[in-house]
Amino acid sequence: MKTDSAGAVLHRDNDGSSIIRFLIAELKPKGKILTPFNIISLPIMLLGLILIVIRFWKGLGAVTNLTQEVPWGLWIGFDVVTGVAFAGGAYVLTFMVYILNMKQYHSVVRITVLNGFLAYLFYAGALLLDLGRPWNVINPIIGNSFGTSSVLFLVAWHFLLYMIAQLIEFSPAVAEWLGAKRARRILSGMTVAAVIFGITLSTLHQSGLGALYLMAKEKIHPLWYNEFIPILFFVSSIFAGLSMVIFEGTISHRVFFDQISEKHHAEHNRIVKGLSRICAVAMFAYFFLQVLVFVHGKNGQYLDSAMGYWYLAEMLGFVLLPMVLFFYSYRRGNISLIRIAAILTMLGVIINRLNVTVIGFRWDAAVRYVPTWMELVVTLAVIFTEIWVFRWVVNRMPVLRESPAWAKEEQ
Amino acid sequence: MKIQRRTFLKVAGVSGVALAAGTRLGGARTPAEKTEFFGILYDSTRCAGCQTCETSCAEANSLPAPTETITAGVVRKTDEKHRTVVNAFSAESGEVYLKKQCMHCNEPACTAACLTQAMYKTKEGPVIWRADKCMGCRYCMVSCPFDSPKFEYHSSNPKIEKCNMCYPRLQEGKVPACVENCPAEALTYGPRRELIAEARKRMAENPGQYIDHIYGEHEAGGTSFLYLAGVDFAEVGLKTSLQSKPYPELTKGFLYSVPAIFVLWPAMLLGMREATKDKNTEEDENR
């Protein structure tokens, strides 16, 4: 058990005392308050909050640069479409651990599911900011207004159901934290069902996010529009999610160093190497698909233009290069190089999603959509809030550290 | 048809509907051949560019009266305050006018995109917007090939604005305001089938006056608003590169795959789990 300088126990689960008293004690902030991260993130979060108030008071036009031709901007293209791709690590890892029984990855499942759940909560939550009439958001869920022929209807339902599935997958950690032994037994019995349901949902809505843009046939640059967008979005969510796991693991292992046991520290490099190999294979499949789409679409004619060079930069610099790096560094066992490859891959996924949703959308318009600084601040505020909640949970619940002894005995 | 589907939706459980999102796609749209849609035929060669349609449209729909006048070569667009605009173009034969508004597609992209049925294709033909259902996601705007729906970005209670073919007036037995007030009789309201016949008749009776194309007959799967013109439609600001299949067809394949994946995936995943299990892992289940 770790203790801070004052001698108080830092990370401890409830051991039988009243849950309410325990919760009140846990609500207090832990650790230092004036860290560089807090000093940077707090003002941005406050500013973001003010901007959100203005947005609901004066309308979307007061803070965004959205136009009648480009109705979806940064908040959808980055927060929702890109954020959800990065949350894909949760379904890939639960697939590996619970379906393929690759137990060696078990120690990173909880943190990834938590990361995925919070990503959905906040980035799908950011969708509410973008809705003009958010009080009607309940219409596709209850009532008699089901637009069943809409891809967005499917995506909305899947977001909701997948968040529930992820909450069930994560719930044993909450039960261990609260010392609720009976609840833990019931909840962990539901894990496999939630995983199977969750993977099915993820397959459909990761691709569904791409299918949203299928009807915008003439509006998206031909280098990025094709009928295979759903498949490309699905395949790229595999390595987007896993790169996020590698990246997040790198940071977590520094920030939450004292929570991780010796055993897991030693294991981590092996996990990173394994993930890098999977990334490389998934990226190879993705690159191959992209080449097929390029050749079949006879897209060579578009290459000699600004958008064409941008497309080449994306495909060669942010797909092919990190793929080769993943292969090479896996063979060499070079962890730092794997991390660089993961960061390049993540940049590539951001670029790809933005190319479909923002940069290549209405690329021919006389007035291009460029997000305002306010849209950026709100996006950053959403990300920072997510990190705050993530940190709060990791500092309290058994996510990175070992489960309490009683929970282990039960297994 | 509509009522049956609605009762069916109520009977089917909430989750069942969600899971089988794509299965009733065929039922969600009425086949164009069997329904008599009404529409408007706009004859650009008769239009004098007087903007009466703009003024009467604004009046009928309680929008601010238009103040801009027409200048040849300046392309104005419909927006949240103007459901229709007329533009002037300089052609060899002189100034040519062209009215723009929602096209009221037979199988609209916007209604297929709408997840709350706020965008709705009425059985009479007009595509209307219903405020009590809309959540303001603007997916209709992303999907519409004609960029018809417009959004009030500077309102805390924003509406989607677009031509609704004066649907409330139609229900009172009147014709759309622009049709009623057009002094040049450039606009005709009637059953779409008869409008196409009328357009063909005009083309046959006035050789050389029209180009051989009724815009809207096949564009985007056919629209209720039809155009006749004396010059190429691309010259007067209409999109000529649109596909002739209805736009909802583009997402059909994806939506049809949904029920299949929902049945196959769980079975396959369970099978894989059983197949990769070995004696050792069975002991520490739930780890």
XYZ file of C-alpha atoms in Angstrom:
698
model
C 0.000 0.000 0.000
C 1.378 3.390 -0.977
C 1.393 6.363 1.362
C 1.991 10.047 0.675
C 4.404 12.231 2.649
C 1.825 12.959 5.359
C 1.489 9.258 5.962
C -2.132 8.986 4.868
C -3.125 6.065 2.693
C -3.505 7.241 -0.877
C -5.023 4.416 -2.859
C -7.342 2.287 -0.851
C -10.557 0.461 -1.512
C -13.456 0.384 0.889
C -13.037 -2.386 3.465
C -16.445 -2.735 4.959
C -17.138 0.747 6.332
C -20.234 2.723 5.340
C -20.252 3.366 1.601
C -21.526 6.928 2.032
C -18.790 7.898 4.481
C -16.241 6.292 2.159
C -17.554 8.189 -0.847
C -17.391 11.519 0.974
C -13.786 10.823 1.925
C -12.986 9.845 -1.666
C -14.506 13.016 -3.127
C -11.720 15.139 -1.657
C -8.972 16.004 -4.110
C -5.907 13.840 -3.930
C -2.374 14.803 -4.774
C -0.997 18.242 -5.585
C -3.345 20.881 -6.937
C -0.910 23.284 -8.604
C 0.530 20.966 -11.227
C 1.468 22.334 -14.675
C -1.375 20.336 -16.230
C -3.941 21.839 -13.879
C -2.620 25.366 -14.387
C -2.969 25.029 -18.149
C -6.224 23.090 -18.281
C -8.310 24.950 -15.690
C -8.498 28.340 -17.475
C -9.289 26.597 -20.766
C -12.070 24.583 -19.144
C -13.542 27.742 -17.578
C -13.334 29.632 -20.856
C -14.931 26.652 -22.605
C -17.786 26.727 -20.119
C -18.406 30.423 -20.796
C -18.391 29.751 -24.549
C -20.886 26.920 -24.110
C -23.217 29.296 -22.252
C -22.905 31.828 -25.088
C -23.539 29.081 -27.633
C -26.866 28.098 -26.033
C -27.854 31.700 -25.436
C -27.046 33.255 -28.823
C -27.093 30.216 -31.117
C -24.427 28.146 -32.831
C -23.432 30.997 -35.128
C -22.150 33.042 -32.186
C -19.214 30.730 -31.512
C -18.788 28.599 -34.651
C -17.933 29.336 -38.262
C -20.424 26.808 -39.591
C -22.176 27.756 -42.821
C -25.260 26.653 -44.716
C -22.972 24.609 -47.002
C -20.795 23.148 -44.221
C -23.221 22.315 -41.415
C -20.857 19.948 -39.575
C -17.496 21.288 -38.463
C -14.828 20.595 -35.878
C -17.208 19.483 -33.133
C -18.552 16.628 -35.248
C -15.493 15.966 -37.425
C -12.979 15.921 -34.594
C -14.789 15.488 -31.275
C -17.234 12.828 -32.405
C -15.863 11.112 -35.515
C -12.165 11.171 -34.521
C -12.760 10.750 -30.774
C -14.817 7.611 -31.297
C -12.154 6.117 -33.594
C -9.605 6.532 -30.793
C -12.004 4.862 -28.377
C -11.863 1.763 -30.590
C -9.105 0.267 -28.437
C -11.729 -0.948 -25.973
C -13.513 -3.253 -28.390
C -10.262 -4.528 -29.933
C -8.705 -5.356 -26.555
C -11.846 -6.958 -25.114
C -12.001 -9.001 -28.326
C -8.419 -10.170 -27.823
C -8.774 -10.940 -24.115
C -12.312 -12.283 -23.768
C -12.919 -13.781 -27.210
C -9.470 -14.924 -28.312
C -8.427 -15.618 -24.699
C -5.134 -13.729 -25.072
C -4.709 -13.359 -21.308
C -1.368 -11.603 -21.569
C -3.195 -8.376 -22.447
C -5.491 -8.534 -19.435
C -3.663 -5.927 -17.369
C -4.461 -3.131 -19.852
C -8.126 -4.002 -20.417
C -9.577 -2.034 -17.515
C -7.786 1.213 -18.256
C -8.663 0.921 -21.948
C -12.340 0.265 -21.253
C -12.379 3.235 -18.870
C -10.716 5.381 -21.511
C -13.206 4.175 -24.117
C -16.218 4.738 -21.905
C -15.139 8.276 -21.015
C -14.370 9.026 -24.655
C -17.909 8.035 -25.627
C -19.386 9.902 -22.694
C -17.571 13.139 -23.478
C -17.212 13.079 -27.240
C -20.701 11.788 -27.903
C -21.720 14.234 -25.193
C -20.072 16.985 -27.238
C -22.669 16.124 -29.842
C -25.259 17.745 -27.597
C -23.394 21.050 -27.916
C -23.760 20.814 -31.675
C -27.490 20.070 -31.671
C -29.605 23.085 -32.533
C -32.623 21.762 -30.683
C -31.130 19.524 -27.976
C -34.404 19.339 -26.040
C -35.645 16.997 -28.776
C -32.662 14.650 -28.434
C -34.926 12.109 -26.802
C -37.082 11.750 -29.947
C -35.050 9.008 -31.637
C -34.876 7.074 -28.349
C -38.461 7.215 -27.088
C -41.671 8.304 -28.738
C -43.020 7.634 -32.176
C -40.417 9.493 -34.229
C -38.098 6.708 -35.272
C -36.217 7.591 -38.448
C -35.269 3.972 -39.029
C -33.839 4.571 -42.492
C -31.248 6.974 -41.063
C -27.632 5.986 -40.465
C -27.574 8.575 -37.696
C -30.467 6.778 -35.997
C -28.346 3.653 -35.888
C -25.285 5.543 -34.670
C -27.270 7.307 -31.919
C -28.714 4.050 -30.613
C -25.353 2.334 -30.777
C -23.645 5.107 -28.834
C -26.216 4.734 -26.097
C -26.148 0.935 -25.975
C -22.368 0.727 -26.233
C -21.935 3.138 -23.330
C -24.107 0.822 -21.241
C -22.089 -2.204 -22.383
C -18.829 -0.473 -21.488
C -20.194 0.568 -18.124
C -20.998 -3.081 -17.402
C -17.522 -4.114 -18.537
C -15.983 -1.562 -16.179
C -18.421 -1.993 -13.277
C -16.467 -4.708 -11.390
C -13.768 -2.066 -10.762
C -16.365 0.221 -9.166
C -17.674 -2.635 -7.046
C -14.151 -3.501 -5.860
C -13.544 0.141 -4.988
C -16.746 0.335 -2.946
C -16.169 -3.048 -1.359
C -19.463 -4.360 -2.732
C -18.689 -8.059 -2.911
C -22.084 -9.363 -3.967
C -22.496 -6.724 -6.666
C -19.069 -7.521 -8.008
C -19.934 -11.168 -8.390
C -23.115 -10.368 -10.318
C -21.498 -7.672 -12.471
C -18.442 -9.690 -13.454
C -20.779 -12.481 -14.497
C -22.171 -10.109 -17.112
C -18.787 -9.191 -18.585
C -18.649 -11.695 -21.450
C -22.181 -10.881 -22.620
C -21.381 -7.166 -22.510
C -18.163 -7.775 -24.457
C -19.903 -9.725 -27.230
C -22.672 -7.135 -27.467
C -20.097 -4.338 -27.369
C -17.952 -5.735 -30.182
C -21.024 -6.168 -32.393
C -22.129 -2.606 -31.694
C -18.631 -1.253 -32.309
C -18.312 -2.981 -35.669
C -21.497 -1.307 -36.781
C -21.082 2.192 -35.449
C -17.371 2.586 -36.187
C -18.292 1.898 -39.802
C -21.574 3.779 -39.358
C -19.695 6.997 -38.653
C -18.253 6.668 -42.148
C -21.595 5.651 -43.634
C -23.001 8.964 -42.383
C -21.144 10.652 -45.205
C -22.225 8.285 -47.994
C -25.071 10.545 -49.143
C -22.708 13.548 -49.426
C -21.443 12.060 -52.676
C -20.705 15.267 -54.617
C -19.622 17.235 -51.549
C -16.530 15.274 -50.501
C -13.344 15.345 -52.561
C -13.216 12.218 -54.765
C -9.929 11.138 -53.200
C -11.768 10.653 -49.911
C -15.295 9.825 -51.040
C -15.945 6.230 -52.054
C -18.509 3.601 -51.248
C -16.008 1.865 -48.967
C -15.825 4.647 -46.373
C -17.599 2.421 -43.781
C -15.083 -0.407 -44.191
C -12.111 1.975 -44.183
C -13.415 3.655 -41.017
C -13.845 0.298 -39.326
C -10.395 -1.040 -40.206
C -8.686 2.207 -39.249
C -10.482 2.248 -35.892
C -8.539 -0.914 -34.994
C -5.113 0.695 -35.229
C -6.419 4.088 -34.105
C -7.643 2.488 -30.894
C -4.517 0.410 -30.327
C -2.208 3.382 -30.981
C -4.205 5.232 -28.370
C -3.652 2.325 -25.938
C 0.121 2.511 -26.563
C 0.152 6.303 -26.224
C -2.072 6.377 -23.143
C -0.033 3.560 -21.563
C 3.163 5.555 -22.025
C 1.678 8.510 -20.182
C -0.151 6.500 -17.525
C 3.008 4.610 -16.643
C 4.683 7.915 -15.812
C 1.815 9.786 -14.192
C 0.403 6.875 -12.200
C 3.787 5.189 -11.668
C 3.161 4.359 -8.003
C -0.074 2.495 -8.751
C 1.415 -0.091 -11.040
C 2.922 -3.231 -9.590
C 6.418 -4.419 -10.512
C 4.902 -7.307 -12.391
C 2.765 -5.099 -14.604
C 5.629 -2.704 -15.235
C 7.674 -5.594 -16.523
C 4.761 -6.876 -18.574
C 4.036 -3.585 -20.226
C 6.848 -3.590 -22.765
C 5.787 -7.003 -23.956
C 2.206 -5.770 -24.346
C 3.350 -2.712 -26.309
C 5.366 -4.914 -28.646
C 2.427 -7.247 -29.204
C 0.120 -4.315 -29.942
C 2.593 -2.802 -32.383
C 2.550 -5.993 -34.412
C -1.264 -6.006 -34.538
C -1.219 -2.320 -35.546
C 1.208 -3.061 -38.346
C -0.959 -5.874 -39.748
C -4.168 -3.828 -39.493
C -2.446 -0.886 -41.178
C -1.198 -3.112 -43.952
C -4.773 -4.273 -44.606
C -5.946 -0.652 -44.495
C -3.239 0.579 -46.833
C -3.974 -2.224 -49.251
C -7.690 -1.340 -49.217
C -6.850 2.312 -49.830
C -4.684 1.353 -52.818
C -7.517 -0.781 -54.229
C -9.994 2.067 -53.811
C -7.526 4.465 -55.431
C -6.915 2.215 -58.436
C -10.538 1.226 -58.960
C -11.741 4.790 -58.592
C -9.238 5.875 -61.288
C -8.199 8.594 -58.873
C -4.784 9.211 -60.437
C -6.153 12.257 -62.252
C -6.604 14.120 -58.945
C -3.064 13.625 -57.666
C -1.451 16.633 -59.338
C -3.227 19.235 -57.200
C -2.949 20.631 -53.687
C -5.520 18.111 -52.448
C -3.651 15.356 -54.288
C -0.368 16.137 -52.529
C -2.231 16.287 -49.240
C -3.688 12.848 -49.987
C -0.213 11.469 -50.739
C 1.121 12.984 -47.508
C -1.647 11.246 -45.576
C -1.176 7.859 -47.226
C 2.620 7.772 -47.330
C 3.603 9.856 -44.310
C 0.891 8.842 -41.878
C -0.089 5.322 -42.937
C 2.789 3.678 -44.800
C 5.591 5.209 -42.705
C 4.136 4.355 -39.260
C 3.246 0.888 -40.571
C 6.863 0.269 -41.552
C 7.991 1.745 -38.214
C 5.675 -0.613 -36.308
C 7.080 -3.624 -38.193
C 10.680 -2.517 -37.825
C 10.517 -1.537 -34.168
C 8.642 -4.705 -33.295
C 11.455 -6.752 -34.846
C 14.060 -4.657 -33.087
C 12.147 -4.487 -29.811
C 12.554 -0.714 -29.832
C 9.855 0.631 -27.514
C 10.560 4.336 -28.104
C 10.264 3.845 -31.850
C 6.930 2.058 -31.328
C 5.728 5.108 -29.411
C 6.770 7.413 -32.241
C 4.921 5.153 -34.686
C 1.833 5.266 -32.460
C 1.888 9.076 -32.381
C 2.321 9.242 -36.177
C -0.564 6.805 -36.599
C -2.797 8.897 -34.347
C -1.940 12.033 -36.321
C -2.774 10.105 -39.479
C -6.170 9.080 -38.144
C -6.929 12.683 -37.147
C -5.903 13.846 -40.621
C -7.960 11.141 -42.304
C -11.136 11.817 -40.345
C -10.789 15.567 -40.828
C -10.155 15.080 -44.549
C -13.469 13.283 -44.938
C -15.490 15.466 -42.598
C -13.996 18.965 -42.780
C -11.033 19.498 -45.115
C -12.308 17.506 -48.094
C -15.936 18.436 -47.390
C -16.895 21.197 -49.796
C -13.251 21.535 -50.786
C -14.469 23.468 -53.836
C -16.545 26.021 -51.912
C -15.767 29.694 -52.498
C -15.638 30.343 -48.754
C -13.946 27.508 -46.874
C -15.010 26.554 -43.375
C -12.222 27.200 -40.878
C -13.076 26.638 -37.214
C -13.045 29.662 -34.906
C -10.700 29.816 -31.920
C -13.819 29.351 -29.819
C -14.594 25.989 -31.414
C -11.017 24.951 -30.642
C -11.254 26.092 -27.025
C -14.502 24.181 -26.477
C -12.919 21.074 -28.035
C -9.885 21.398 -25.759
C -12.156 21.987 -22.757
C -14.015 18.757 -23.527
C -10.737 16.830 -23.790
C -9.351 18.314 -20.564
C -12.553 17.587 -18.656
C -12.335 13.991 -19.832
C -8.732 13.759 -18.620
C -9.746 15.204 -15.238
C -12.462 12.592 -14.786
C -10.088 9.875 -16.031
C -7.481 10.931 -13.471
C -10.087 11.092 -10.717
C -11.193 7.530 -11.407
C -7.683 6.086 -11.825
C -6.593 7.696 -8.551
C -9.406 5.981 -6.687
C -10.579 2.770 -8.286
C -8.515 -0.339 -8.946
C -7.928 0.397 -12.626
C -4.167 0.298 -12.991
C -3.347 -1.134 -9.594
C -4.178 -4.647 -8.456
C -7.709 -5.592 -7.431
C -8.223 -6.009 -3.660
C -7.319 -9.389 -2.230
C -10.931 -10.543 -1.730
C -11.725 -9.961 -5.391
C -8.727 -12.002 -6.464
C -9.662 -14.845 -4.194
C -13.062 -14.990 -5.823
C -11.480 -15.670 -9.169
C -49.309 2.553 -45.259
C -47.997 5.228 -42.902
C -50.433 4.414 -40.110
C -49.772 0.716 -40.301
C -46.084 1.301 -40.025
C -46.511 3.561 -37.027
C -48.630 1.060 -35.128
C -46.115 -1.598 -35.987
C -43.334 0.524 -34.527
C -45.273 0.880 -31.308
C -45.801 -2.838 -31.052
C -42.194 -3.692 -31.762
C -40.125 -3.172 -28.660
C -37.775 -0.215 -28.395
C -34.658 -2.338 -28.512
C -35.975 -4.504 -31.297
C -36.458 -1.446 -33.431
C -32.991 -0.206 -32.638
C -31.311 -3.478 -33.458
C -33.086 -3.988 -36.730
C -32.664 -0.373 -37.800
C -32.181 -1.241 -41.423
C -34.768 -3.913 -41.975
C -37.769 -1.787 -42.814
C -35.922 0.503 -45.164
C -38.105 -0.561 -48.064
C -41.250 0.229 -46.132
C -40.064 3.669 -45.128
C -40.534 5.005 -48.633
C -43.522 4.787 -50.849
C -42.691 3.707 -54.394
C -42.967 6.743 -56.636
C -44.874 4.916 -59.375
C -47.834 4.051 -57.207
C -48.296 7.450 -55.619
C -49.488 10.545 -57.391
C -47.128 13.245 -56.210
C -47.992 16.831 -56.905
C -45.355 19.253 -58.070
C -44.533 22.557 -59.712
C -43.323 23.091 -63.261
C -41.169 26.171 -63.696
C -40.697 27.437 -67.238
C -37.585 29.577 -67.227
C -38.348 30.953 -70.718
C -41.537 32.549 -69.410
C -39.964 33.980 -66.250
C -39.455 37.757 -66.387
C -37.403 37.981 -63.172
C -39.978 40.182 -61.418
C -39.381 38.542 -58.017
C -43.115 38.394 -57.266
C -42.612 34.764 -56.240
C -39.982 35.875 -53.684
C -42.261 38.511 -52.186
C -45.347 36.323 -52.057
C -43.297 33.447 -50.596
C -42.012 35.689 -47.807
C -45.542 36.938 -47.157
C -47.093 33.465 -47.070
C -44.422 32.128 -44.725
C -44.032 35.189 -42.454
C -40.450 35.877 -43.525
C -38.934 39.375 -43.979
C -39.726 40.850 -47.391
C -36.802 40.463 -49.808
C -34.857 43.691 -50.401
C -32.170 42.578 -52.874
C -32.827 43.123 -56.569
C -31.566 40.849 -59.317
C -28.287 41.576 -61.097
C -27.160 39.382 -63.943
C -24.198 37.262 -62.956
C -24.670 37.733 -59.197
C -25.748 34.354 -57.826
C -27.869 34.663 -54.724
C -28.607 31.629 -52.608
C -31.611 30.625 -50.569
C -30.990 30.984 -46.847
C -32.807 30.899 -43.538
C -34.706 34.089 -44.459
C -35.280 33.396 -48.167
C -36.973 30.151 -49.104
C -36.786 30.996 -52.786
C -34.575 33.285 -54.913
C -34.501 34.176 -58.584
C -31.155 34.758 -60.276
C -30.336 36.301 -63.648
C -27.715 34.921 -66.045
C -26.405 36.467 -69.252
C -26.822 34.074 -72.147
C -26.452 34.584 -75.905
C -30.191 35.129 -76.225
C -30.201 37.777 -73.495
C -30.939 37.576 -69.790
C -32.169 34.236 -68.510
C -33.846 33.860 -65.108
C -33.883 30.897 -62.831
C -35.847 30.338 -59.626
C -34.377 28.206 -56.868
C -35.970 26.480 -53.883
C -36.282 22.980 -52.420
C -36.673 20.381 -55.172
C -39.033 18.083 -53.193
C -37.377 14.835 -54.323
C -39.460 11.705 -54.810
C -37.091 9.842 -52.518
C -35.410 12.634 -50.564
C -31.961 12.310 -49.010
C -33.050 14.573 -46.157
C -35.922 12.351 -45.014
C -33.719 9.253 -45.207
C -31.085 11.117 -43.191
C -33.487 12.386 -40.543
C -33.394 10.231 -37.424
C -36.584 11.707 -35.979
C -38.800 11.899 -39.086
C -38.809 15.685 -38.742
C -38.080 15.906 -42.461
C -41.077 14.218 -43.963
C -42.187 13.380 -47.487
C -45.941 13.879 -47.493
C -48.099 11.659 -49.656
C -49.088 14.747 -51.655
C -45.473 15.387 -52.706
C -44.130 18.294 -50.631
C -41.218 17.590 -48.261
C -42.002 19.340 -44.996
C -40.118 20.033 -41.759
C -41.746 19.385 -38.382
C -40.431 21.492 -35.508
C -41.641 19.272 -32.680
C -39.552 16.350 -33.917
C -36.332 18.022 -35.109
C -33.297 17.950 -32.822
C -31.237 20.287 -34.983
C -28.485 17.825 -35.925
C -28.333 19.194 -39.496
C -27.692 15.772 -41.027
C -30.376 16.674 -43.612
C -28.145 19.561 -44.717
C -25.110 17.286 -45.010
C -27.087 14.814 -47.126
C -29.179 17.034 -49.411
C -27.553 17.107 -52.879
C -29.257 20.455 -53.586
C -28.297 22.090 -50.260
C -31.950 22.956 -49.691
C -32.391 22.891 -45.895
C -31.068 26.011 -44.195
C -30.401 26.479 -40.488
C -30.877 29.483 -38.239
C -27.367 29.715 -36.803
C -28.127 32.854 -34.830
C -31.039 31.649 -32.781
C -31.260 29.827 -29.465
C -34.386 28.093 -30.792
C -33.245 27.486 -34.375
C -35.480 26.235 -37.146
C -34.694 24.498 -40.420
C -35.976 26.707 -43.213
C -36.807 25.523 -46.681
C -39.622 25.623 -49.193
C -42.512 23.356 -48.119
C -44.490 23.942 -51.321
C -46.885 25.931 -49.093
C -48.141 22.676 -47.589
C -50.590 24.443 -45.210
C -52.095 26.300 -48.198
C -52.385 23.064 -50.186
C -54.409 21.551 -47.364
C -56.784 24.494 -47.517
C -57.272 23.701 -51.197
C -55.165 26.605 -52.451
C -52.089 26.440 -54.698
C -48.592 27.490 -53.549
C -48.209 31.274 -53.084
C -45.522 31.612 -55.776
C -47.686 29.761 -58.330
C -50.763 31.796 -57.512
C -49.015 35.151 -57.822
C -46.693 34.625 -60.791
C -47.821 37.256 -63.351
C -45.961 35.549 -66.228
C -47.526 32.115 -65.619
C -44.050 30.643 -65.430
C -45.138 28.380 -62.582
C -47.710 25.592 -62.884
C -48.950 23.423 -60.007
C -50.393 19.964 -60.620
C -49.831 16.217 -60.541
C -46.191 15.496 -61.406
C -47.136 13.124 -64.214
C -49.283 15.745 -65.901
C -46.580 18.391 -65.450
C -44.096 16.207 -67.302
C -46.653 15.698 -70.099
C -47.246 19.463 -70.223
C -43.501 20.102 -70.399
C -43.130 17.656 -73.295
C -46.050 19.308 -75.061
C -44.430 22.747 -74.764
C -41.143 21.333 -76.069
C -42.937 19.759 -79.055
C -45.034 22.815 -79.859
C -42.167 25.321 -79.669
C -39.234 23.796 -81.516
C -35.959 25.524 -80.711
C -37.273 27.339 -77.665
C -36.247 24.698 -75.117
C -33.284 22.427 -74.657
C -34.290 18.780 -74.719
C -34.215 18.099 -70.999
C -36.697 18.418 -68.138
C -34.536 19.080 -65.091
C -35.937 17.109 -62.197
C -37.462 14.312 -64.241
C -34.587 11.994 -63.397
C -32.166 14.047 -61.261
C -31.696 12.487 -57.805
C -34.299 9.881 -58.673
C -36.858 12.448 -59.803
C -38.128 15.578 -58.078
C -41.491 17.246 -57.637
C -40.098 20.562 -58.812
C -39.451 20.487 -62.567
C -37.569 22.927 -64.787
C -37.782 23.879 -68.441
C -35.131 26.204 -69.893
C -33.820 27.514 -73.166
C -30.175 27.184 -72.205
C -28.084 24.448 -70.681
C -28.982 23.967 -67.024
C -25.347 24.144 -65.932
C -25.202 27.704 -67.314
C -28.032 28.820 -65.065
C -26.626 27.435 -61.853
C -28.269 24.015 -61.554
C -26.197 20.981 -60.631
C -25.994 18.717 -63.666
C -23.591 16.107 -62.253
C -26.096 14.554 -59.850
C -26.803 10.850 -59.999
C -30.159 9.723 -61.382
C -30.593 7.124 -58.649
C -32.270 8.331 -55.446
C -29.682 9.399 -52.869
C -30.948 7.112 -50.077
C -29.742 4.209 -52.252
C -26.207 5.157 -51.248
C -26.690 4.074 -47.634
C -28.972 1.145 -48.405
C -26.170 -1.413 -48.631
C -24.797 -0.394 -45.275
C -28.199 -0.421 -43.580
C -29.055 -3.829 -45.027
C -25.876 -5.278 -43.557
C -26.896 -4.250 -40.035
C -29.351 -7.048 -39.220
C -27.002 -9.616 -40.755
C -24.123 -8.477 -38.567
C -26.371 -8.408 -35.526
C -27.244 -12.058 -36.017
C -23.898 -13.365 -37.232
C -21.403 -11.501 -35.034
C -22.526 -12.667 -31.566
C -22.735 -16.281 -32.737
C -19.320 -16.055 -34.360
C -17.768 -14.348 -31.334
C -19.154 -16.958 -28.943
C -17.836 -19.685 -31.206
C -14.389 -18.130 -31.306
C -14.379 -17.786 -27.545
C -15.196 -21.451 -27.078
C -12.681 -22.502 -29.702
C -9.769 -20.591 -28.188
C -10.513 -21.671 -24.633
C -8.229 -24.259 -23.099
C -8.401 -26.212 -19.869
C -6.269 -23.727 -17.942
C -8.320 -20.680 -18.841
C -11.584 -22.356 -17.974
C -10.519 -22.441 -14.362
C -9.901 -18.737 -13.989
C -13.046 -17.599 -15.724
C -13.989 -13.904 -15.567
C -10.446 -12.734 -15.173
